[in-house]
XYZ file of C-alpha atoms in Angstrom:
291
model
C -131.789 -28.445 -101.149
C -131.711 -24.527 -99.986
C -134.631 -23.339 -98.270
C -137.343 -21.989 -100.508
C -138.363 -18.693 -98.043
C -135.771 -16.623 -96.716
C -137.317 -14.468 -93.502
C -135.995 -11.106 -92.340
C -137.230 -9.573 -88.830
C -136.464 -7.544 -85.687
C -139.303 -7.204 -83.933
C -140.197 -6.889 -79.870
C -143.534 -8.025 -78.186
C -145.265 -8.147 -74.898
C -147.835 -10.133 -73.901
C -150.781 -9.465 -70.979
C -152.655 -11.649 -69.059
C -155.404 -10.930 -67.738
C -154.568 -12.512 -64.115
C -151.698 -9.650 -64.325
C -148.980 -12.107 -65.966
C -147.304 -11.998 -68.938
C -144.052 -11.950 -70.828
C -141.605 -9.996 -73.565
C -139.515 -11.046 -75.626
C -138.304 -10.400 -79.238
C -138.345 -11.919 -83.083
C -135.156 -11.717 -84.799
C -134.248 -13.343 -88.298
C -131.977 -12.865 -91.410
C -132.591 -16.131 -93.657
C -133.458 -19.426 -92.690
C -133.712 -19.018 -88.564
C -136.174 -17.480 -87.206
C -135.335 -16.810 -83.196
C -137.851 -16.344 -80.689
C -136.247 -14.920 -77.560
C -138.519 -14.518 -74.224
C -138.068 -12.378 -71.632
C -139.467 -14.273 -68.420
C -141.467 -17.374 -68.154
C -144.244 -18.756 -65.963
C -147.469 -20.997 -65.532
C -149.678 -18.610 -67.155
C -147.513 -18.881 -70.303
C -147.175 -22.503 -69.864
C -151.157 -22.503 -70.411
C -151.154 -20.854 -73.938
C -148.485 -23.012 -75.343
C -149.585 -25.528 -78.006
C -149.213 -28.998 -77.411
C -146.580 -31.325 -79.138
C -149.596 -32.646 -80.812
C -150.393 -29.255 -82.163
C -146.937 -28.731 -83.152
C -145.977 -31.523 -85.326
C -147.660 -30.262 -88.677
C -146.255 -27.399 -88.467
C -142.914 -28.255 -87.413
C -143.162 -30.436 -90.499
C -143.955 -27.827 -92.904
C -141.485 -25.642 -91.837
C -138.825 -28.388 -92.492
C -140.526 -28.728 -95.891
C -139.799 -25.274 -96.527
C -136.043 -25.412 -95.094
C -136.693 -22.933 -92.481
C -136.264 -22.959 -88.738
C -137.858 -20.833 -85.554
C -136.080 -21.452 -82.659
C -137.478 -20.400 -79.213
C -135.027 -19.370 -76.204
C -136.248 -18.760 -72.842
C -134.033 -16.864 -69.816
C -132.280 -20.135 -69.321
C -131.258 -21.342 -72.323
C -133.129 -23.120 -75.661
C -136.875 -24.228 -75.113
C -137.667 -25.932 -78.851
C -136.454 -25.758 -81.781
C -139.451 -26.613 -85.269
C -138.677 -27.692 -88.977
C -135.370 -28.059 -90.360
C -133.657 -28.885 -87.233
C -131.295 -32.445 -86.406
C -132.455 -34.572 -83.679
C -131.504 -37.097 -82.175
C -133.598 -40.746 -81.478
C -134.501 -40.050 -77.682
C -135.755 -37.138 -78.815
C -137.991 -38.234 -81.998
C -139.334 -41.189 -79.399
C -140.037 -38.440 -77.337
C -142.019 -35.831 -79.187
C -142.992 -38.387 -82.435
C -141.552 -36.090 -84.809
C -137.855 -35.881 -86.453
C -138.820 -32.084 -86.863
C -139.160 -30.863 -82.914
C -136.201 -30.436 -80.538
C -136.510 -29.757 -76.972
C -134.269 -28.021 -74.803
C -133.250 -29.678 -71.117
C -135.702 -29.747 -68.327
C -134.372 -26.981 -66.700
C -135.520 -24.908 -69.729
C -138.888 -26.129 -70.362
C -139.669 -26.589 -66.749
C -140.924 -22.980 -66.535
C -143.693 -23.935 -68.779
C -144.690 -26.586 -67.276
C -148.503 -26.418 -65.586
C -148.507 -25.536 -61.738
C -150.857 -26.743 -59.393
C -154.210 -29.089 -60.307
C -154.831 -30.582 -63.812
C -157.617 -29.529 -65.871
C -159.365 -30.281 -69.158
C -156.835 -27.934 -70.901
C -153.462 -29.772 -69.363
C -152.617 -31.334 -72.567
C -152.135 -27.379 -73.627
C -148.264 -27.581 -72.949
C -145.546 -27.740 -74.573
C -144.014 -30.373 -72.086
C -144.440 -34.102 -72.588
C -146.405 -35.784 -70.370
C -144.478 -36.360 -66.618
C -144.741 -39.871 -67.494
C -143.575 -40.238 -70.831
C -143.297 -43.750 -72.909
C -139.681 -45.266 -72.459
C -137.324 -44.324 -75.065
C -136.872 -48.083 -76.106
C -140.257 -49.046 -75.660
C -141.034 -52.661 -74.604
C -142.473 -54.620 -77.864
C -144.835 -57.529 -77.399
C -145.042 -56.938 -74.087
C -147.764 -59.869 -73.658
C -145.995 -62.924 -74.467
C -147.090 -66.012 -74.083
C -144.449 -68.238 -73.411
C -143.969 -72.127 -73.508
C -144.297 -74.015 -70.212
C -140.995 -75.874 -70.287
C -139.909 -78.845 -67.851
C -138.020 -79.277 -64.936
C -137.150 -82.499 -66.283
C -133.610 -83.927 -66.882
C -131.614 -86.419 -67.930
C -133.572 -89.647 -66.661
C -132.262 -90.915 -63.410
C -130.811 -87.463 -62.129
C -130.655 -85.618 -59.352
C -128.810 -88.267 -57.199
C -132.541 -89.733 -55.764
C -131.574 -91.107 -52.387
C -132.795 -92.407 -48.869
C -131.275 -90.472 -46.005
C -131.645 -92.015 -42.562
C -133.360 -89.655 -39.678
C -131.736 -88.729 -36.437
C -133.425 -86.788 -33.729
C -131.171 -84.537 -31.651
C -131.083 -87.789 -28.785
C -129.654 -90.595 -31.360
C -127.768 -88.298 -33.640
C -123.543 -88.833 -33.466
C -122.732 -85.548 -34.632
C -122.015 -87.842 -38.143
C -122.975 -86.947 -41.154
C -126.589 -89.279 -41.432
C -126.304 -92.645 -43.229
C -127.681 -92.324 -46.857
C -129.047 -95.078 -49.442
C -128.913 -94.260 -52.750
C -131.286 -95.396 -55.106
C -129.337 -96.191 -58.381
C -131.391 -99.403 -59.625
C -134.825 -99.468 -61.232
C -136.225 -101.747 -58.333
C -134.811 -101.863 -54.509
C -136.243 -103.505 -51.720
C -136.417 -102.824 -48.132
C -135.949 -105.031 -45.731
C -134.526 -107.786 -43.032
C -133.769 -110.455 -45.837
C -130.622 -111.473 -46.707
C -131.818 -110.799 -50.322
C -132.629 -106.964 -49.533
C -131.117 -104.095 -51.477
C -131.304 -102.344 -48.127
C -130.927 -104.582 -45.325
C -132.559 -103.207 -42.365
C -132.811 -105.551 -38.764
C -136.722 -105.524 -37.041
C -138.523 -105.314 -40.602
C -140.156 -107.961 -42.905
C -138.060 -109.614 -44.998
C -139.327 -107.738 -47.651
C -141.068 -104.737 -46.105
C -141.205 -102.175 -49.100
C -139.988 -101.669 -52.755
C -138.757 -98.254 -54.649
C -139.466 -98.291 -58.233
C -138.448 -96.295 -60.613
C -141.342 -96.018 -63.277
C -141.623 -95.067 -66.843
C -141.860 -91.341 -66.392
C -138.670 -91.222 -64.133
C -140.580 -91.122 -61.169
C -139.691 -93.169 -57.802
C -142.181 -94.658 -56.328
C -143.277 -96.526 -52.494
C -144.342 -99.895 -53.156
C -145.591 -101.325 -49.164
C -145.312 -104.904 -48.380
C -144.814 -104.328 -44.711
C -146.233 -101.784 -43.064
C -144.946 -98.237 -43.676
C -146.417 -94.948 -42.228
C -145.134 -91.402 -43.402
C -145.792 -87.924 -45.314
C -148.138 -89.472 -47.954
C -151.351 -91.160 -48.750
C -152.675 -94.501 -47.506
C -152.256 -95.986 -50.509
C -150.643 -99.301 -51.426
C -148.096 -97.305 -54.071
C -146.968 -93.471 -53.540
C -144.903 -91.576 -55.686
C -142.052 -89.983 -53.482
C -141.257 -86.023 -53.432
C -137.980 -84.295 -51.666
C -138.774 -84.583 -48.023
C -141.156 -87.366 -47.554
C -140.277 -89.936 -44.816
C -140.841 -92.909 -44.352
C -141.213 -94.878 -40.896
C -140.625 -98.642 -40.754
C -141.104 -100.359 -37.580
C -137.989 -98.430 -35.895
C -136.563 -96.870 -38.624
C -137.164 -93.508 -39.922
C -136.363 -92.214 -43.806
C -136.449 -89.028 -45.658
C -136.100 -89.021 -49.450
C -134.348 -86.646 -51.686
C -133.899 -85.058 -54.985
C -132.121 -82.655 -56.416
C -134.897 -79.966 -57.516
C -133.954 -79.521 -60.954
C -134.884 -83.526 -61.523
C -137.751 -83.962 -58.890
C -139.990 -82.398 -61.216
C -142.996 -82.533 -59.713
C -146.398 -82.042 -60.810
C -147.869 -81.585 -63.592
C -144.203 -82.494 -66.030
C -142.794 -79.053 -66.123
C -143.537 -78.234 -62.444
C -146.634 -77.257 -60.115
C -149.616 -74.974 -60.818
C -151.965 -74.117 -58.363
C -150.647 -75.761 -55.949
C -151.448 -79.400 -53.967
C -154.265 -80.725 -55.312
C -154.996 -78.604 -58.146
C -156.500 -79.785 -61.465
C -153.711 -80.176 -63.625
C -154.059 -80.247 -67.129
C -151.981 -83.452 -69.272
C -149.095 -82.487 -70.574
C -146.448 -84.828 -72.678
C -143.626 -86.047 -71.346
C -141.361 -85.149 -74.509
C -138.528 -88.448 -73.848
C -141.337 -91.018 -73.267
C -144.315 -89.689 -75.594
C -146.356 -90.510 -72.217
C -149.272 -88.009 -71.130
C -148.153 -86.595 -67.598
C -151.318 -86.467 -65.602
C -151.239 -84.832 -61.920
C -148.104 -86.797 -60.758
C -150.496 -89.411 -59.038
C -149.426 -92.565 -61.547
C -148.803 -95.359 -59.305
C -146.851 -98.725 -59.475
C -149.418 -101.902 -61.005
């Protein structure tokens, strides 16, 4: 569809400030395109221009009525209203498929110098902090806690024997691991872990329901957890025995912590149930002991 106006024009204009600034420029157009050439540019000018705001009706009825005005500044285009093609940075920019802006370097000359005042939205310039041009969407998701869990049994749980720097070998430490569902500790001949100067039975490790392992004492058996009779064991935690010491380990992505799903606010904290997904069992704070 041809444009319903045709425009003809050769015009020049000045315009006077009253602070002694100004500009010039002329109005030329045969048909369709109407071009708006200035002279000089500067901050006083920048003042009088209409925001985008103000701009998109009538860029929109221009490109209603197929025409075009095009504004040039010494330096090259500064916008171009109605029947102009634009590109998607530049509708996300101005909100309008009908306004074109020139590069910075163009419009920069219009832009406001020095402080802001209630008439800074009075330029043709976006803001200096415009939204993204692929805005984030949904920006305040709330997503599902997931678990640190895995497959039961992971994470190579294991007993690793302590060495201060006066016993160690330069070996690589003696390590236990802890592949059964219940291991004992002790001097007995019967002991999944036979250690000489303990009980015959001095301590237990189960492995519970919710794929936990846990410190069962017989004997007596001081270390980095509570006094009481069952404890469940985290990476790090040792373990002394009459004269032997014991850290256990984990791999992280299996000792899962607490609540299932890892720790919130940290030791301690109040930690709402969650369910354990394999076992249909309500995780509490990760204190479930051994009965």
């Amino acid at each position: 569809m041809g444009p319903r106006f045709r425009v003809d024009a050769d015009l020049e204009f000045s315009v006077t400030e009253p602070s002694g600034g100004g500009t010039s420029g002329t109005v030329q157009a045969a048909g369709a395109e109407v071009k708006v050439m200035l002279s000089s540019l500067d901050a006083s000018l920048g003042q009088r221009m209409p925001s985008l705001q103000q701009l998109r009706p009538l860029a929109k009825t221009l490109a209603e009525q197929g025409l075009t005005v095009v504004i040039e500044g010494p330096q090259g285009l500064i916008a171009s209203l109605g029947a102009v093609r634009t590109g998607r940075a530049q509708r996300l920019l101005t909100r309008s498929p009908h306004i074109r802006l020139g590069n910075v370097r163009t419009v920069a000359p219009l832009a406001r110098r020095g402080g802001r005042t209630k008439d800074a939205g009075m330029s043709l310039l976006p803001p200096e902090t415009p939204l993204p041009l692929l805005p984030t969407v949904k920006r305040r998701i709330v997503r599902k806690v997931t678990t640190t869990h895995h497959t039961r049994g992971s994470g190579r749980p294991r007993l690793i024997f302590v060495q201060d720097s006066a016993t160690w070998d330069g070996q690589v430490p003696r390590e236990f691991n802890l592949s059964g569902e219940r291991m004992s500790i002790g001097s007995g001949p019967d002991a999944d872990l036979q250690l000489d100067g303990l009980e015959p039975v001095h301590a237990e490790i189960v492995h519970n329901e919710r794929d936990e392992y846990v410190l069962v004492r017989h004997g007596v058996v001081t270390g980095s957890f509570g006094p009481a009779d069952s404890s469940i064991l985290r990476t790090g935690a040792r373990l002394q025995m009459g004269p032997w010491c014991l850290a256990y380990f984990r791999e992280e992505f299996a000792d899962h912590g607490r609540p299932f799903g890892g720790r919130s606010g940290g030791e301690f904290a109040y930690q709402k149930p969650q369910l354990d997904p394999r076992t249909g069992l309500m995780e509490q704070d990760g204190s479930t002991g051994v009965t």
